[in-house]
C-alpha positions as a LaTeX table, in Angstrom:
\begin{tabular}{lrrr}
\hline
Residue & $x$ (\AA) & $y$ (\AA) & $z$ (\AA) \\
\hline
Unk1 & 0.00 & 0.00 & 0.00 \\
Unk2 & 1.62 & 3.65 & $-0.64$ \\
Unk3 & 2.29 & 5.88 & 1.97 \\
Unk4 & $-0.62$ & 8.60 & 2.13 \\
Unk5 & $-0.10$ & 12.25 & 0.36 \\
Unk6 & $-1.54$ & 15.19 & 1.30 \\
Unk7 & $-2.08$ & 18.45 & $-0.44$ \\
Unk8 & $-0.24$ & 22.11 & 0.40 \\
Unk9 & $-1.50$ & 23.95 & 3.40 \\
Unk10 & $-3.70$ & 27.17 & 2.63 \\
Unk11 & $-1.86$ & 30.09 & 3.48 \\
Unk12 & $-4.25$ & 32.80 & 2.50 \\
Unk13 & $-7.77$ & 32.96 & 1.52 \\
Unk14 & $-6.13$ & 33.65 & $-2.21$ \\
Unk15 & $-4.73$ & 30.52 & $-2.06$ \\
Unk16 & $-8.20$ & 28.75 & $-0.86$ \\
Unk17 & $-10.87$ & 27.19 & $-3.35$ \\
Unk18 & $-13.16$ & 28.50 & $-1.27$ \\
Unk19 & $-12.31$ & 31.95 & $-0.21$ \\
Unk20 & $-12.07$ & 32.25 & $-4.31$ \\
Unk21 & $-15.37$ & 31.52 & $-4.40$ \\
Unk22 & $-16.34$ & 33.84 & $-1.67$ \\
Unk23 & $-14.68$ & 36.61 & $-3.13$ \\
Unk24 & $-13.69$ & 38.24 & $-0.17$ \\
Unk25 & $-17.01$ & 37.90 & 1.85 \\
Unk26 & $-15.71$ & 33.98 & 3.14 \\
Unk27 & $-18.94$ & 32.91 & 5.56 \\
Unk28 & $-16.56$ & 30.30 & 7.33 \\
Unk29 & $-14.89$ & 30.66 & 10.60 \\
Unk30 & $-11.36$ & 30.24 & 11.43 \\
Unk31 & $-10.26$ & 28.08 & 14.57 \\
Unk32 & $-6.95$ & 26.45 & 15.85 \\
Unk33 & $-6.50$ & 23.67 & 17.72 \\
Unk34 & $-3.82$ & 22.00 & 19.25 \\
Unk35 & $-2.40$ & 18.44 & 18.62 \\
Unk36 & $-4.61$ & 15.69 & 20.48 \\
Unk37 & $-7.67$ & 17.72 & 20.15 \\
Unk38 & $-10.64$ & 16.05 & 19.37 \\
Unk39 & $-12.83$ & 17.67 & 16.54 \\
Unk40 & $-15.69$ & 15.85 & 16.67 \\
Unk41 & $-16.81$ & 12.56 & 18.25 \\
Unk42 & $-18.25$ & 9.23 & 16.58 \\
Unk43 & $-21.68$ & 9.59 & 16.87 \\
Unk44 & $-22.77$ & 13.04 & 17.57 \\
Unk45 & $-24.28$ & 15.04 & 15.30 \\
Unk46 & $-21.43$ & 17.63 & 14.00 \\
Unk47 & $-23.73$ & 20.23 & 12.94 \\
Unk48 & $-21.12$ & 22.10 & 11.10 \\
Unk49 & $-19.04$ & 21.22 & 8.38 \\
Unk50 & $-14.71$ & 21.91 & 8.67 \\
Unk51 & $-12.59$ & 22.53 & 5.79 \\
Unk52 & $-8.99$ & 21.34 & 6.89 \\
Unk53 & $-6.36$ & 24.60 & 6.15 \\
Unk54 & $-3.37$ & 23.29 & 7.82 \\
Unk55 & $-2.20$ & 20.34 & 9.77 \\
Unk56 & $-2.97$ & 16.40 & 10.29 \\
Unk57 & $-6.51$ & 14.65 & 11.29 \\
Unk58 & $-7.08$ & 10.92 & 12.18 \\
Unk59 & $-10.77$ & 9.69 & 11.65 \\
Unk60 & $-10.84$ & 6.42 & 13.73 \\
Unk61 & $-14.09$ & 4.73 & 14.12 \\
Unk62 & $-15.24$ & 1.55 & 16.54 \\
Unk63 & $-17.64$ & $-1.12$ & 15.51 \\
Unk64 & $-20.85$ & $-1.44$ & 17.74 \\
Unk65 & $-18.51$ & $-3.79$ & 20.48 \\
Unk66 & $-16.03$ & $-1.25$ & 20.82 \\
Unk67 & $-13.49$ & $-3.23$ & 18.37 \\
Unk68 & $-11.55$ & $-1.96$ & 16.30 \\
Unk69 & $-12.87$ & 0.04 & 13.19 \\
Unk70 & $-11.60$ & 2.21 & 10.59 \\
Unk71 & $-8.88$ & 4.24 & 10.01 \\
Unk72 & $-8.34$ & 7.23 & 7.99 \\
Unk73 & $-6.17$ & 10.55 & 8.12 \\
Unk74 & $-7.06$ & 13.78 & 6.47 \\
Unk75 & $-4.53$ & 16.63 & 5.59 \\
Unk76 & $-5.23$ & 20.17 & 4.15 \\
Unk77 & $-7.93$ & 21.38 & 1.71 \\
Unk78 & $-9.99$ & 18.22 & 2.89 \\
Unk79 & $-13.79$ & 18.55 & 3.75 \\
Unk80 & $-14.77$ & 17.11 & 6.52 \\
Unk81 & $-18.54$ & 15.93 & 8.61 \\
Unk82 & $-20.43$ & 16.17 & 5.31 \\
Unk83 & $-22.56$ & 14.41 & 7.63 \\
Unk84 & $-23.86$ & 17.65 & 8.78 \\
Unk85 & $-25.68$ & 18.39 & 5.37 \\
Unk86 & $-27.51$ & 15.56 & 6.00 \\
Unk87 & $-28.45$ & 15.61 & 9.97 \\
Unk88 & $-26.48$ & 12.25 & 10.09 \\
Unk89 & $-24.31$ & 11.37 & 13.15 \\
Unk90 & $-20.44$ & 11.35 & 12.82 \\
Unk91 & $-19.16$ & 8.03 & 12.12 \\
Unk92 & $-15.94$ & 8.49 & 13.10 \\
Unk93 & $-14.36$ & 10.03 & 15.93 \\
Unk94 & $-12.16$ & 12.94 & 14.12 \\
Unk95 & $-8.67$ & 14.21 & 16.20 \\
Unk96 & $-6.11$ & 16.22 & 15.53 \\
Unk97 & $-2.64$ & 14.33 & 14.78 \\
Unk98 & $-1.00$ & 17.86 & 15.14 \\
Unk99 & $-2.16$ & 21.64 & 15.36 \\
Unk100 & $-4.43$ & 21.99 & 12.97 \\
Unk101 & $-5.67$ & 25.58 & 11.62 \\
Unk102 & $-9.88$ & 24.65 & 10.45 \\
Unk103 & $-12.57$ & 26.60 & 8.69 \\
Unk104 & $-16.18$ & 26.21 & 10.18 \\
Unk105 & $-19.41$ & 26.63 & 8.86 \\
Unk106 & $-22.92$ & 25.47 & 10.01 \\
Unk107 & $-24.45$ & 22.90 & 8.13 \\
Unk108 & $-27.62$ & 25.41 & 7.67 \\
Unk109 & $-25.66$ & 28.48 & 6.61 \\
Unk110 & $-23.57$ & 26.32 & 4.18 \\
Unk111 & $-26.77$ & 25.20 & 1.76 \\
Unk112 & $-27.41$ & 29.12 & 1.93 \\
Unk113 & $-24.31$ & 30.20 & 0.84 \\
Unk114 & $-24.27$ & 27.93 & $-2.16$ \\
Unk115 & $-27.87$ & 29.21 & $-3.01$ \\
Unk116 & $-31.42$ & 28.95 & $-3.28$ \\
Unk117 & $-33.38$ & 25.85 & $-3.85$ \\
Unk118 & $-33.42$ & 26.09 & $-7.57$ \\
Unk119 & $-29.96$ & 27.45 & $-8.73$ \\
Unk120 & $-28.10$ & 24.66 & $-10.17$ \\
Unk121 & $-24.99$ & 25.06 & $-7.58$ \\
Unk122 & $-27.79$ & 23.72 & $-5.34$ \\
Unk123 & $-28.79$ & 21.19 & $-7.14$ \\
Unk124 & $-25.06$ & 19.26 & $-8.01$ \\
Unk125 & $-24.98$ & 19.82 & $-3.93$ \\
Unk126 & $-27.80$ & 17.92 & $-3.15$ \\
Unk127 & $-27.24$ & 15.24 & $-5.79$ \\
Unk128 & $-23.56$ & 14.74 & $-4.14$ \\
Unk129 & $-25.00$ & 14.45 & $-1.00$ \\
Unk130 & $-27.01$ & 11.66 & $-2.28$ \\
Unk131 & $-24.36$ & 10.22 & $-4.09$ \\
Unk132 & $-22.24$ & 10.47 & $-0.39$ \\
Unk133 & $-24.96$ & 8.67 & 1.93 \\
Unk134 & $-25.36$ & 5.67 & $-0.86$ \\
Unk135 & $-21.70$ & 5.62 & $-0.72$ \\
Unk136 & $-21.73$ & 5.67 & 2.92 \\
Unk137 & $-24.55$ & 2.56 & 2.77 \\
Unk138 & $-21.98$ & 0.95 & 1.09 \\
Unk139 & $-19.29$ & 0.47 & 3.87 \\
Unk140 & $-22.14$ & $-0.95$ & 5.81 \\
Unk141 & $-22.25$ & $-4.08$ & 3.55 \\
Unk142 & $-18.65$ & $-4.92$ & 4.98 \\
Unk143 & $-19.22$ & $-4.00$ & 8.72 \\
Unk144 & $-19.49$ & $-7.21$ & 10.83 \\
Unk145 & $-18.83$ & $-11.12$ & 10.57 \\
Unk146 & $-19.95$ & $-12.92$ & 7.43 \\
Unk147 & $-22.90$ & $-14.15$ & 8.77 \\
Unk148 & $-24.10$ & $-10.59$ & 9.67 \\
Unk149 & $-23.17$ & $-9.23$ & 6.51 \\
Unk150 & $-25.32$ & $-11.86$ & 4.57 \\
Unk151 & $-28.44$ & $-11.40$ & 6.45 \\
Unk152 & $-28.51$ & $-7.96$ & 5.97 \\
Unk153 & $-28.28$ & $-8.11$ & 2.43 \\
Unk154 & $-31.55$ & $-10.39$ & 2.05 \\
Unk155 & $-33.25$ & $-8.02$ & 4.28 \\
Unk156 & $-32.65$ & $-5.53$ & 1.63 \\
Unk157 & $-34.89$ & $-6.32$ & $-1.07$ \\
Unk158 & $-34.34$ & $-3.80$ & $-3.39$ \\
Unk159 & $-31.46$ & $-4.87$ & $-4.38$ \\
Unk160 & $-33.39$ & $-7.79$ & $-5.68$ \\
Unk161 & $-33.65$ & $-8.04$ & $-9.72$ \\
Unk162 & $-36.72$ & $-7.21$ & $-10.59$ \\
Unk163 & $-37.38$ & $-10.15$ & $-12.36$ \\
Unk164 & $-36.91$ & $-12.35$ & $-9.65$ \\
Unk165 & $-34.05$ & $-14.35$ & $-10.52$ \\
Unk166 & $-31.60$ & $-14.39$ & $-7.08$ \\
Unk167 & $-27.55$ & $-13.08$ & $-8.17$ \\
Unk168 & $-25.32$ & $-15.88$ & $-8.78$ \\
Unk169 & $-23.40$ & $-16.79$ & $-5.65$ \\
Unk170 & $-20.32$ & $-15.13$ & $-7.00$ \\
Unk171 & $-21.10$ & $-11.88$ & $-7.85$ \\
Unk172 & $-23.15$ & $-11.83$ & $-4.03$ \\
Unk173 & $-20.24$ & $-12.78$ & $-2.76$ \\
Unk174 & $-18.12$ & $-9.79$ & $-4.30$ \\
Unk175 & $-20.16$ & $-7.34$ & $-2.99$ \\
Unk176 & $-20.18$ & $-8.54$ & 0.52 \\
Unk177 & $-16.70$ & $-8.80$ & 0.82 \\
Unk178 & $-16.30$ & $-12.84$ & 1.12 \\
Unk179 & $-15.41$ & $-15.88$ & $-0.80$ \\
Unk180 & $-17.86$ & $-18.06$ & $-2.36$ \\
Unk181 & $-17.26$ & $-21.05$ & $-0.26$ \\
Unk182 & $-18.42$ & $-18.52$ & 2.98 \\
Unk183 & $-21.18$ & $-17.21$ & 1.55 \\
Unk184 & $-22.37$ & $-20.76$ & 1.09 \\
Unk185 & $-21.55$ & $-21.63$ & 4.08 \\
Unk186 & $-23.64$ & $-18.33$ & 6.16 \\
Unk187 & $-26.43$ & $-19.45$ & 3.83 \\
Unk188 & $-26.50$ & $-23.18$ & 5.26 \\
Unk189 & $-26.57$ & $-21.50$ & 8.80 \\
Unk190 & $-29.17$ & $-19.07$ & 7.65 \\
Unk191 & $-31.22$ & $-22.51$ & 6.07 \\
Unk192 & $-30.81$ & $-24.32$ & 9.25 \\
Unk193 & $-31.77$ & $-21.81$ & 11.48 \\
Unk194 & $-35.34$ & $-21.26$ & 9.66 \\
Unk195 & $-34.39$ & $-17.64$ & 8.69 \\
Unk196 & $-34.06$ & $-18.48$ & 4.77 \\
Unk197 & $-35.75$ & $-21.53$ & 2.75 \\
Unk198 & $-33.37$ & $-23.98$ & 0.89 \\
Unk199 & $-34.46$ & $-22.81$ & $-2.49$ \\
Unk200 & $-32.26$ & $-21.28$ & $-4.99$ \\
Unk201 & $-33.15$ & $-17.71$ & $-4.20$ \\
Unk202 & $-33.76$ & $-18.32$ & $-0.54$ \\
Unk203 & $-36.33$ & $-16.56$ & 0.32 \\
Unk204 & $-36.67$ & $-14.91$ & 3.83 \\
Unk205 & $-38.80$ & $-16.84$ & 6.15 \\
Unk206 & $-38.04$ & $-15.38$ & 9.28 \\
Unk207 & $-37.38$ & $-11.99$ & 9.19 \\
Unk208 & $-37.25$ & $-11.26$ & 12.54 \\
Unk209 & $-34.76$ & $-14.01$ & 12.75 \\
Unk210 & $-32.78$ & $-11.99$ & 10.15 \\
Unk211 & $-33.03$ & $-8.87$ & 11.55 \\
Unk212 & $-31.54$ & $-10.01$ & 14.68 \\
Unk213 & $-28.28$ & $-11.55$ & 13.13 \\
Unk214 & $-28.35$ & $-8.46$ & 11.44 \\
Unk215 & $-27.74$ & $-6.21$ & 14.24 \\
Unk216 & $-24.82$ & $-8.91$ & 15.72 \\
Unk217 & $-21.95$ & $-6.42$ & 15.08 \\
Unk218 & $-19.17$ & $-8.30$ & 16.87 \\
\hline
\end{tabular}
């Protein structure tokens, strides 16, 4: 794997994407922090959204057990709790890895800034936000042990064909993150347990038996 790179701090709003945009009137508000400091927690609703002018950020989440998540760092020019936008909770626990210099600006007074409801800047904004909580969807399709991840995909029926016909084991097995041979095997358990039938799309038959080895994070 190669060593992450990050882009050149911002030195002046000249030098910023953002303050170009602004031109001159910049609605975001500066803030320092020192090394250690943590910027927002996993979990809480950020409520703002921070645009990363200087220095080094770890986002380090935990799975539902309090084992070990993931891991990601974040250097300048990055944008960070997009979550805001979207009144979503922070999945990750975001810290500063050094001083870091920030740029803040409430989730609200962001969508205003960028315009009104039908200017198009709007309208890429809200179809990247969309485009970020599928995205985000997707990581949860690899959170959890094999068995978990398989019963929450046949709780998710819209990812069905609509003709009916159940994915070959393969290309299920791709997107949850497994081999072939384990998906077959979570499937037995799931048969044996009275969850799924032993038919070749396996049906649910229990969903509340699903929905509980759905929610086994550990």
């Amino acid at each position: 794997m190669r060593p992450p790179t990050f882009a050149a701090a911002v030195v002046s709003c000249e030098d910023c994407v953002i303050g170009k945009a602004a031109s001159g009137g910049c609605p975001f508000t500066p803030q320092q922090l020192p090394a250690r400091s943590v910027v927002c927690n996993q979990g809480e609703l950020p409520g703002r959204v921070i645009f990363v002018r200087e220095g080094l950020l770890a986002l380090a989440s935990t799975d539902a057990a309090g084992g070990e998540g993931g891991l990601a760092l974040r250097g300048p020019r990055s944008l960070l709790c997009l979550e805001a936008l979207l009144g979503l909770p922070a999945p990750a626990e975001i810290r500063a890895l050094s001083e870091v210099k920030l740029c803040c600006l409430s989730s609200g007074r962001l969508m205003h800034w960028v315009g009104p409801e039908s200017s198009p800047a709007r309208a890429v904004v809200s179809l990247l936000l969309a485009e970020f909580q599928e995205r985000q969807r997707d990581v949860g399709w690899h959170e959890g042990k094999s068995l978990t991840r398989v019963a929450r995909y046949l709780l998710a029926r819209d990812l069905w064909p609509e003709d009916g016909k159940p994915l070959r084991k393969q290309t299920m097995a791709r997107l949850l993150g497994m081999r072939p041979e384990t998906l077959s095997r979570c499937l037995r358990e799931l048969v044996s347990r009275g969850a799924i039938d032993a038919g070749r799309g396996h049906r649910v038959q229990d969903v509340g038996a699903l929905k509980a080895i759905s929610a086994v994070q550990n």
